[in-house]
Short mmCIF file of C-alpha atoms in Angstrom, two decimals:
data_model
loop_
_atom_site.label_atom_id
_atom_site.label_comp_id
_atom_site.label_asym_id
_atom_site.label_seq_id
_atom_site.Cartn_x
_atom_site.Cartn_y
_atom_site.Cartn_z
CA UNK A 1 114.10 90.54 105.90
CA UNK A 2 115.13 91.79 102.53
CA UNK A 3 113.31 90.53 99.54
CA UNK A 4 115.12 90.44 96.27
CA UNK A 5 113.61 92.56 93.56
CA UNK A 6 113.49 91.64 89.92
CA UNK A 7 115.05 94.26 87.69
CA UNK A 8 112.12 94.98 85.47
CA UNK A 9 112.38 98.77 85.39
CA UNK A 10 109.50 100.01 87.52
CA UNK A 11 107.47 96.89 87.08
CA UNK A 12 108.15 95.69 90.60
CA UNK A 13 107.23 92.45 92.11
CA UNK A 14 104.92 92.94 94.99
CA UNK A 15 106.12 92.81 98.53
CA UNK A 16 106.78 89.23 99.42
CA UNK A 17 108.05 87.88 96.11
CA UNK A 18 111.53 86.45 95.92
CA UNK A 19 112.96 86.73 92.46
CA UNK A 20 116.45 86.68 91.05
CA UNK A 21 117.86 89.81 89.48
CA UNK A 22 118.52 89.29 85.83
CA UNK A 23 118.99 92.56 83.99
CA UNK A 24 121.52 95.34 84.52
CA UNK A 25 123.26 93.46 87.28
CA UNK A 26 126.24 91.52 85.93
CA UNK A 27 127.54 90.53 89.34
CA UNK A 28 124.26 88.95 90.30
CA UNK A 29 124.28 91.27 93.26
CA UNK A 30 121.24 91.19 95.46
CA UNK A 31 119.24 94.35 95.16
CA UNK A 32 116.62 95.01 97.76
CA UNK A 33 113.19 96.21 96.82
CA UNK A 34 113.47 99.19 99.14
CA UNK A 35 116.81 100.25 97.66
CA UNK A 36 115.29 100.20 94.22
CA UNK A 37 112.41 102.33 95.40
CA UNK A 38 114.69 104.79 97.19
CA UNK A 39 116.72 105.19 94.02
CA UNK A 40 113.45 105.67 92.16
CA UNK A 41 112.45 108.46 94.54
CA UNK A 42 115.80 110.14 93.95
CA UNK A 43 115.34 109.80 90.19
CA UNK A 44 111.78 111.14 90.51
CA UNK A 45 110.17 108.05 89.00
CA UNK A 46 106.45 108.33 89.69
CA UNK A 47 105.99 104.55 89.84
CA UNK A 48 108.56 104.48 92.66
CA UNK A 49 106.64 107.07 94.66
CA UNK A 50 103.39 105.20 94.01
CA UNK A 51 104.82 101.89 95.23
CA UNK A 52 106.49 103.55 98.22
CA UNK A 53 103.11 104.91 99.31
CA UNK A 54 101.57 101.44 98.99
CA UNK A 55 104.30 99.82 101.09
CA UNK A 56 104.04 102.47 103.80
CA UNK A 57 100.24 102.27 103.82
CA UNK A 58 100.30 98.50 104.12
CA UNK A 59 102.83 98.55 106.94
CA UNK A 60 105.30 96.54 104.84
CA UNK A 61 108.64 95.62 106.33
CA UNK A 62 110.29 97.69 103.60
CA UNK A 63 108.51 100.80 104.83
CA UNK A 64 111.04 101.55 107.56
CA UNK A 65 114.00 101.61 105.18
CA UNK A 66 112.14 103.74 102.66
CA UNK A 67 111.01 106.24 105.28
CA UNK A 68 114.46 106.49 106.79
CA UNK A 69 115.81 107.63 103.43
CA UNK A 70 112.78 109.76 102.67
CA UNK A 71 113.32 111.73 105.88
CA UNK A 72 116.87 112.45 104.73
CA UNK A 73 115.77 113.39 101.23
CA UNK A 74 112.91 115.60 102.25
CA UNK A 75 112.85 119.04 100.77
CA UNK A 76 110.94 122.13 101.55
CA UNK A 77 107.58 121.56 99.94
CA UNK A 78 104.72 123.67 101.21
CA UNK A 79 102.25 121.36 102.89
CA UNK A 80 98.75 122.77 102.49
CA UNK A 81 95.83 121.08 104.24
CA UNK A 82 92.39 121.45 102.71
CA UNK A 83 89.42 120.57 104.88
CA UNK A 84 85.71 121.21 105.20
CA UNK A 85 82.33 119.49 105.27
CA UNK A 86 81.32 116.96 102.60
CA UNK A 87 80.02 118.65 99.49
CA UNK A 88 81.48 122.13 99.99
CA UNK A 89 83.68 121.65 96.93
CA UNK A 90 87.09 120.63 98.31
CA UNK A 91 87.96 118.37 95.38
CA UNK A 92 86.80 120.87 92.79
CA UNK A 93 88.85 123.52 94.55
CA UNK A 94 91.88 121.20 94.53
CA UNK A 95 91.41 120.84 90.77
CA UNK A 96 91.54 124.61 90.26
CA UNK A 97 94.41 125.05 92.73
CA UNK A 98 96.45 122.48 90.78
CA UNK A 99 95.83 124.61 87.69
CA UNK A 100 96.84 127.85 89.43
CA UNK A 101 100.01 126.28 90.87
CA UNK A 102 101.01 124.86 87.48
CA UNK A 103 100.36 128.21 85.79
CA UNK A 104 103.14 129.58 88.01
CA UNK A 105 105.44 126.76 86.97
CA UNK A 106 105.50 124.90 90.30
CA UNK A 107 105.08 121.18 90.78
CA UNK A 108 102.34 119.74 92.98
CA UNK A 109 101.57 116.46 94.69
CA UNK A 110 98.07 115.79 95.96
CA UNK A 111 97.01 113.39 98.70
CA UNK A 112 93.23 112.96 98.87
CA UNK A 113 91.67 110.99 101.70
CA UNK A 114 88.21 109.42 101.56
CA UNK A 115 86.54 107.23 104.19
CA UNK A 116 86.80 103.44 104.45
CA UNK A 117 83.74 101.37 105.25
CA UNK A 118 83.66 100.47 108.95
CA UNK A 119 81.99 97.18 107.94
CA UNK A 120 84.00 95.79 105.03
CA UNK A 121 87.12 97.97 105.02
CA UNK A 122 86.35 98.80 101.40
CA UNK A 123 86.24 102.35 100.06
CA UNK A 124 85.15 104.41 97.09
CA UNK A 125 87.80 107.01 96.41
CA UNK A 126 86.00 109.56 94.31
CA UNK A 127 88.19 112.63 94.20
CA UNK A 128 89.41 111.95 90.70
CA UNK A 129 85.87 112.45 89.43
CA UNK A 130 86.27 116.15 90.25
CA UNK A 131 89.99 116.53 89.72
CA UNK A 132 89.85 116.25 85.96
CA UNK A 133 92.47 118.51 84.49
CA UNK A 134 96.20 117.87 84.24
CA UNK A 135 95.92 114.14 84.89
CA UNK A 136 98.87 113.44 82.59
CA UNK A 137 100.94 116.49 83.59
CA UNK A 138 104.38 115.20 84.62
CA UNK A 139 104.67 117.80 87.38
CA UNK A 140 101.42 116.70 89.01
CA UNK A 141 101.02 113.54 91.08
CA UNK A 142 97.70 112.54 92.59
CA UNK A 143 97.13 109.78 95.10
CA UNK A 144 93.84 108.74 96.72
CA UNK A 145 93.99 107.22 100.19
CA UNK A 146 91.33 105.42 102.18
CA UNK A 147 91.11 106.42 105.84
CA UNK A 148 91.30 102.74 106.92
CA UNK A 149 89.51 103.26 110.21
CA UNK A 150 91.47 106.34 111.27
CA UNK A 151 89.11 108.97 112.59
CA UNK A 152 90.86 112.34 112.52
CA UNK A 153 90.00 113.12 108.89
CA UNK A 154 93.23 111.66 107.50
CA UNK A 155 94.49 108.08 107.13
CA UNK A 156 96.74 106.21 109.52
CA UNK A 157 99.92 106.90 107.58
CA UNK A 158 99.26 110.32 106.09
CA UNK A 159 102.17 111.92 107.95
CA UNK A 160 104.66 109.45 106.51
CA UNK A 161 103.13 109.73 103.06
CA UNK A 162 103.52 113.52 103.14
CA UNK A 163 107.21 112.91 103.82
CA UNK A 164 107.45 110.59 100.80
CA UNK A 165 105.91 113.30 98.63
CA UNK A 166 108.31 115.86 100.07
CA UNK A 167 111.28 113.58 99.39
CA UNK A 168 110.13 113.38 95.79
CA UNK A 169 110.53 117.15 95.66
CA UNK A 170 107.15 118.74 95.02
CA UNK A 171 106.91 122.51 95.49
CA UNK A 172 103.40 122.14 96.89
CA UNK A 173 101.81 119.20 98.66
CA UNK A 174 98.04 119.48 98.92
CA UNK A 175 96.39 117.23 101.48
CA UNK A 176 92.62 116.97 101.14
CA UNK A 177 90.91 115.48 104.20
CA UNK A 178 87.78 113.37 104.24
CA UNK A 179 84.65 115.47 104.33
CA UNK A 180 85.14 116.72 107.86
CA UNK A 181 82.47 117.34 110.44
CA UNK A 182 83.38 119.49 113.38
CA UNK A 183 86.23 117.75 115.12
CA UNK A 184 88.34 116.15 112.39
CA UNK A 185 91.21 118.50 113.02
CA UNK A 186 94.22 116.22 112.58
CA UNK A 187 95.23 118.05 109.44
CA UNK A 188 96.46 120.99 111.56
CA UNK A 189 99.08 118.71 113.04
CA UNK A 190 100.61 117.92 109.67
CA UNK A 191 100.01 120.92 107.40
CA UNK A 192 102.00 124.15 107.36
CA UNK A 193 98.92 126.06 106.25
CA UNK A 194 95.32 124.94 106.67
CA UNK A 195 92.62 126.03 104.26
CA UNK A 196 89.10 125.58 105.63
CA UNK A 197 86.49 125.48 102.87
CA UNK A 198 82.91 126.46 103.64
CA UNK A 199 79.79 126.82 101.55
CA UNK A 200 76.90 129.26 101.91
CA UNK A 201 73.87 128.14 103.86
CA UNK A 202 75.54 125.58 106.07
CA UNK A 203 75.14 127.11 109.48
CA UNK A 204 74.48 130.20 111.50
CA UNK A 205 76.61 132.23 113.87
CA UNK A 206 76.39 129.68 116.68
CA UNK A 207 78.08 127.13 114.41
CA UNK A 208 80.77 129.71 113.75
CA UNK A 209 81.73 130.14 117.42
CA UNK A 210 81.88 126.42 118.20
CA UNK A 211 85.23 124.84 118.90
CA UNK A 212 86.87 122.62 116.33
CA UNK A 213 87.35 122.96 112.64
CA UNK A 214 86.79 126.72 112.51
CA UNK A 215 89.65 127.27 114.91
CA UNK A 216 92.25 125.60 112.76
CA UNK A 217 92.01 127.64 109.56
CA UNK A 218 94.90 129.81 108.43
CA UNK A 219 92.92 130.78 105.36
CA UNK A 220 89.15 130.48 104.96
CA UNK A 221 87.26 130.30 101.75
CA UNK A 222 83.54 130.41 101.10
CA UNK A 223 83.15 128.34 97.97
CA UNK A 224 80.07 128.33 95.70
CA UNK A 225 80.17 132.10 96.16
CA UNK A 226 77.76 132.59 93.25
CA UNK A 227 75.06 131.56 95.74
CA UNK A 228 73.03 134.52 97.11
CA UNK A 229 73.88 133.62 100.74
CA UNK A 230 77.64 133.81 100.17
CA UNK A 231 78.12 137.33 101.54
CA UNK A 232 76.27 136.38 104.70
CA UNK A 233 78.51 133.35 105.21
CA UNK A 234 81.56 135.59 104.79
CA UNK A 235 80.14 138.12 107.26
CA UNK A 236 79.49 135.42 109.88
CA UNK A 237 83.04 134.12 109.52
CA UNK A 238 84.53 137.60 109.67
CA UNK A 239 82.53 138.34 112.81
CA UNK A 240 83.76 135.13 114.42
CA UNK A 241 87.38 135.90 113.54
CA UNK A 242 86.93 139.50 114.75
CA UNK A 243 86.31 138.30 118.30
CA UNK A 244 89.97 137.53 118.66
CA UNK A 245 91.95 140.77 118.73
CA UNK A 246 95.38 139.34 119.21
CA UNK A 247 96.03 137.69 115.89
CA UNK A 248 99.59 137.39 114.76
CA UNK A 249 98.09 136.31 111.48
CA UNK A 250 94.45 137.11 111.01
CA UNK A 251 93.01 134.41 108.75
CA UNK A 252 91.63 136.02 105.60
CA UNK A 253 88.19 135.00 104.30
CA UNK A 254 87.95 134.65 100.53
CA UNK A 255 85.19 133.88 98.08
CA UNK A 256 85.64 131.30 95.34
CA UNK A 257 83.59 129.59 92.68
CA UNK A 258 85.84 126.58 92.19
CA UNK A 259 83.82 125.08 89.35
CA UNK A 260 84.55 128.23 87.29
CA UNK A 261 88.02 128.84 88.67
CA UNK A 262 86.89 132.19 90.15
CA UNK A 263 88.90 133.57 93.06
CA UNK A 264 91.39 130.73 92.97
CA UNK A 265 94.45 132.78 92.02
CA UNK A 266 93.70 135.17 94.91
CA UNK A 267 93.29 132.15 97.19
CA UNK A 268 96.69 130.78 96.18
CA UNK A 269 98.17 134.24 96.81
CA UNK A 270 96.82 134.20 100.37
CA UNK A 271 98.15 130.68 100.98
CA UNK A 272 101.57 131.81 99.76
CA UNK A 273 101.31 134.89 101.94
CA UNK A 274 100.69 132.67 104.95
CA UNK A 275 103.75 130.52 104.13
CA UNK A 276 105.79 133.68 103.86
CA UNK A 277 104.43 134.90 107.21
CA UNK A 278 105.44 131.60 108.84
CA UNK A 279 108.95 131.87 107.42
CA UNK A 280 109.43 135.53 108.36
CA UNK A 281 108.37 134.90 111.94
CA UNK A 282 110.26 131.68 112.51
CA UNK A 283 106.98 129.80 112.84
CA UNK A 284 107.56 127.36 110.00
CA UNK A 285 110.07 125.44 112.08
CA UNK A 286 107.48 125.28 114.84
CA UNK A 287 104.89 123.81 112.51
CA UNK A 288 107.36 121.30 111.14
CA UNK A 289 108.27 120.26 114.68
CA UNK A 290 104.56 119.90 115.40
CA UNK A 291 104.23 117.52 112.46
CA UNK A 292 107.08 115.40 113.84
CA UNK A 293 105.38 115.21 117.21
CA UNK A 294 102.15 114.23 115.47
CA UNK A 295 103.96 111.51 113.53
CA UNK A 296 105.63 110.25 116.71
CA UNK A 297 102.35 110.18 118.60
CA UNK A 298 100.64 108.34 115.79
CA UNK A 299 103.39 105.77 115.54
CA UNK A 300 103.60 105.16 119.27
CA UNK A 301 99.85 104.81 119.58
CA UNK A 302 99.57 102.51 116.58
CA UNK A 303 102.47 100.27 117.51
CA UNK A 304 101.56 100.02 121.18
CA UNK A 305 97.93 99.17 120.49
CA UNK A 306 98.90 96.58 117.87
CA UNK A 307 101.52 95.10 120.16
CA UNK A 308 99.33 94.80 123.23
CA UNK A 309 96.36 93.38 121.34
CA UNK A 310 98.55 90.84 119.53
CA UNK A 311 100.13 89.71 122.80
CA UNK A 312 96.77 89.57 124.57
CA UNK A 313 95.25 87.60 121.72
CA UNK A 314 98.12 85.15 121.67
CA UNK A 315 98.08 84.27 125.37
CA UNK A 316 94.31 84.29 125.71
CA UNK A 317 94.16 87.21 128.10
CA UNK A 318 92.05 89.15 125.60
CA UNK A 319 89.42 86.39 125.46
CA UNK A 320 89.39 86.22 129.24
CA UNK A 321 88.98 89.95 129.53
CA UNK A 322 86.17 90.04 126.98
CA UNK A 323 84.35 87.29 128.87
CA UNK A 324 84.64 89.20 132.14
CA UNK A 325 83.40 92.33 130.44
CA UNK A 326 80.36 90.61 128.96
CA UNK A 327 79.55 89.16 132.39
CA UNK A 328 79.70 92.61 133.86
CA UNK A 329 82.51 91.71 136.28
CA UNK A 330 84.76 94.58 135.28
CA UNK A 331 84.83 97.65 133.07
CA UNK A 332 86.86 98.50 129.95
CA UNK A 333 89.18 101.10 131.49
CA UNK A 334 90.27 98.62 134.18
CA UNK A 335 90.89 95.87 131.62
CA UNK A 336 92.88 98.27 129.47
CA UNK A 337 95.13 99.17 132.38
CA UNK A 338 95.60 95.49 133.25
CA UNK A 339 96.51 94.59 129.69
CA UNK A 340 98.96 97.46 129.45
CA UNK A 341 100.64 96.45 132.70
CA UNK A 342 100.69 92.80 131.79
CA UNK A 343 101.99 93.08 128.24
CA UNK A 344 104.19 96.14 128.23
CA UNK A 345 105.87 94.84 131.40
CA UNK A 346 105.50 98.26 132.81
CA UNK A 347 105.66 99.40 136.32
CA UNK A 348 104.17 102.56 134.99
CA UNK A 349 101.41 103.88 137.13
CA UNK A 350 99.13 104.86 134.35
CA UNK A 351 96.19 105.51 136.62
CA UNK A 352 97.86 108.49 138.15
CA UNK B 1 101.27 93.62 106.72
CA UNK B 2 97.73 94.47 105.80
CA UNK B 3 97.41 94.45 102.05
CA UNK B 4 94.35 95.98 100.44
CA UNK B 5 93.29 95.23 96.90
CA UNK B 6 93.08 98.51 94.98
CA UNK B 7 90.95 98.80 91.85
CA UNK B 8 90.67 101.56 89.26
CA UNK B 9 87.20 101.60 87.72
CA UNK B 10 87.71 103.47 84.47
CA UNK B 11 85.40 104.97 81.87
CA UNK B 12 87.39 105.33 78.66
CA UNK B 13 86.21 107.43 75.77
CA UNK B 14 83.03 109.21 74.81
CA UNK B 15 80.51 107.29 76.83
CA UNK B 16 78.26 109.04 79.30
CA UNK B 17 76.72 106.03 80.98
CA UNK B 18 78.22 105.02 84.28
CA UNK B 19 75.46 103.26 86.18
CA UNK B 20 77.23 99.94 85.54
CA UNK B 21 80.60 101.36 86.57
CA UNK B 22 79.09 102.61 89.84
CA UNK B 23 77.41 99.27 90.54
CA UNK B 24 80.64 97.36 90.03
CA UNK B 25 82.57 99.96 92.06
CA UNK B 26 80.14 99.41 94.89
CA UNK B 27 80.52 95.61 94.62
CA UNK B 28 84.30 95.88 94.85
CA UNK B 29 83.90 98.20 97.83
CA UNK B 30 81.59 95.76 99.57
CA UNK B 31 84.19 93.05 98.99
CA UNK B 32 86.63 95.14 101.06
CA UNK B 33 88.58 96.64 98.17
CA UNK B 34 89.62 100.27 97.72
CA UNK B 35 88.08 101.57 94.53
CA UNK B 36 89.23 104.63 92.65
CA UNK B 37 86.61 105.83 90.18
CA UNK B 38 88.07 107.74 87.23
CA UNK B 39 84.96 109.69 86.31
CA UNK B 40 83.58 109.89 82.76
CA UNK B 41 85.30 110.55 79.43
CA UNK B 42 88.86 109.54 80.24
CA UNK B 43 91.56 108.89 77.66
CA UNK B 44 93.62 105.68 77.75
CA UNK B 45 96.65 107.82 78.64
CA UNK B 46 94.84 109.30 81.63
CA UNK B 47 93.66 105.90 82.85
CA UNK B 48 97.18 104.48 82.61
CA UNK B 49 98.63 107.42 84.52
CA UNK B 50 95.98 107.01 87.23
CA UNK B 51 96.67 103.29 87.47
CA UNK B 52 100.37 103.96 88.11
CA UNK B 53 99.91 106.80 90.60
CA UNK B 54 97.23 104.94 92.53
CA UNK B 55 99.32 101.75 92.33
CA UNK B 56 96.25 99.62 91.64
CA UNK B 57 96.13 95.85 91.33
CA UNK B 58 93.20 95.94 88.90
CA UNK B 59 92.08 98.22 86.07
CA UNK B 60 88.40 97.55 85.34
CA UNK B 61 87.11 99.43 82.30
CA UNK B 62 83.41 99.90 81.68
CA UNK B 63 82.56 100.67 78.09
CA UNK B 64 79.18 100.85 76.40
CA UNK B 65 79.99 102.97 73.38
CA UNK B 66 81.08 100.23 70.98
CA UNK B 67 84.62 101.61 70.79
CA UNK B 68 86.10 98.81 72.92
CA UNK B 69 88.23 97.32 70.15
CA UNK B 70 89.94 100.67 69.66
CA UNK B 71 90.16 101.93 73.23
CA UNK B 72 90.89 98.87 75.37
CA UNK B 73 94.04 97.70 73.52
CA UNK B 74 95.15 101.31 73.79
CA UNK B 75 94.62 101.26 77.57
CA UNK B 76 96.82 98.15 77.77
CA UNK B 77 99.47 99.73 75.54
CA UNK B 78 99.52 102.92 77.64
CA UNK B 79 99.76 100.90 80.85
CA UNK B 80 102.83 99.10 79.50
CA UNK B 81 104.34 102.42 78.49
CA UNK B 82 103.64 104.06 81.87
CA UNK B 83 104.98 101.08 83.75
CA UNK B 84 107.97 100.63 81.45
CA UNK B 85 107.26 96.91 81.40
CA UNK B 86 106.12 94.45 78.75
CA UNK B 87 104.48 92.24 81.31
CA UNK B 88 101.84 93.97 83.40
CA UNK B 89 101.44 93.38 87.12
CA UNK B 90 97.92 94.75 86.78
CA UNK B 91 94.81 92.70 86.03
CA UNK B 92 92.89 94.32 83.14
CA UNK B 93 89.14 93.69 83.08
CA UNK B 94 86.46 94.92 80.71
CA UNK B 95 82.72 95.15 81.17
CA UNK B 96 79.74 96.65 79.40
CA UNK B 97 78.22 96.08 75.98
CA UNK B 98 80.82 93.96 74.25
CA UNK B 99 79.68 91.46 71.57
CA UNK B 100 80.86 87.87 72.06
CA UNK B 101 82.78 87.91 68.78
CA UNK B 102 85.03 90.71 70.04
CA UNK B 103 86.13 88.94 73.21
CA UNK B 104 88.84 86.91 71.52
CA UNK B 105 90.37 90.01 69.93
CA UNK B 106 90.39 91.83 73.25
CA UNK B 107 91.97 88.91 75.07
CA UNK B 108 94.66 88.71 72.39
CA UNK B 109 95.35 92.39 73.08
CA UNK B 110 95.99 92.27 76.76
CA UNK B 111 92.52 92.29 78.33
CA UNK B 112 92.42 89.50 80.89
CA UNK B 113 88.67 88.96 81.10
CA UNK B 114 85.46 90.40 79.70
CA UNK B 115 82.18 90.51 81.61
CA UNK B 116 78.90 91.17 79.81
CA UNK B 117 75.52 92.41 80.99
CA UNK B 118 73.83 90.18 83.53
CA UNK B 119 77.05 88.90 85.07
CA UNK B 120 76.66 88.34 88.78
CA UNK B 121 78.82 90.96 90.49
CA UNK B 122 79.90 88.35 93.02
CA UNK B 123 81.41 86.31 90.15
CA UNK B 124 83.44 89.35 89.08
CA UNK B 125 84.68 89.85 92.63
CA UNK B 126 85.64 86.19 92.96
CA UNK B 127 87.40 86.19 89.60
CA UNK B 128 89.33 89.32 90.57
CA UNK B 129 90.47 87.93 93.91
CA UNK B 130 91.60 84.67 92.29
CA UNK B 131 93.53 86.26 89.43
CA UNK B 132 95.53 89.12 90.92
CA UNK B 133 98.95 89.41 89.35
CA UNK B 134 100.88 90.49 92.39
#
């Protein structure tokens, strides 16, 4: 453990290179890559944040050290989730929200998730095509992530990456999910406020009362509101929200035309109002705790699955199990329980 | 550790044609890489900033406007400035309509390889995988 980093300022070697420090280090002291990145986060060097995200995403052995520090450094950025179906205008809305946030003098980090190919693992991350303004603004940082097989609308490490952004000290952290269908609701586990973006003409009142994405919004917005059906979409949403009479916070429904920046300032006001509501009612702590639980769950699940599969691959029990499955001698749930028992050395009675 | 190759496909300058950029983006995707597409009409400064924030291994610029000798060295210069390093850990590729006599100049100014029309996309993918700088 512990690779030595070369002291090119912010031109790091990649994970895995061993190089001798040469500059700015008269004692020839060994400086670890993760220490350099942690210092970079403290100094708000954008290249440090960018490399930290890469290391965390790739499951590098430096990630643990970086995250440990990042959790200590984390500030009080507002984490805003932005979700909705493909094509409703999430990215365009993010572009105008960045503008509105900067107009008020706040800094903003954006995490935008797009899907990975289930076949090749490759991805086209296209959010920058829409997020065009303020690319070189020093108080804006934009990072595209591929979902890498994770199905909840985010990527495997989004929770940790939000923490890195928070440690860097952004006032707002916008997290844009993949174009979500109905059940990609993971964003509610990580965001303090969730903005659900809709567009006119995408569904009737039966869609509106289904479970899932429409339940998780703290603020709703009907984008492309210059479309003639916009008022109807708002009415359907309002009717759906009206069925619940015991709101502590009744989610407002706003109209925006993101491509023209219309309604975006009002939208930001509502998001801020929601943050304020959370703070006033002691609910912010609850949401933050929820994000920790989400991060814990994700980590436990990920590490356990990786561990069991690696063990089972190594000792051949996976091959054996697959053979039995293909011969129809057993069924997947039984094999899973066997593998868990066998490799986690558990006496746990998971079938109860 | 599961390392993914990340590529920025960039369109510098006043050039509205991105069919080629999209084809190459798709080829990189099909080779298992994560491709960030910049969108049209980007300045060298913007592309360099994107390359740093996205922490890409490759910056592949598509340019059909004829302004390559002006814009591409500028992209390299901005990358060095953004990274604060003389030596780049990013592979810089160029593609599009670039006359053969300009290739030497571009290579002398920090572009690692130039691919013209008709290049097999698989060759570009292979070259990229073999020449990563980190």
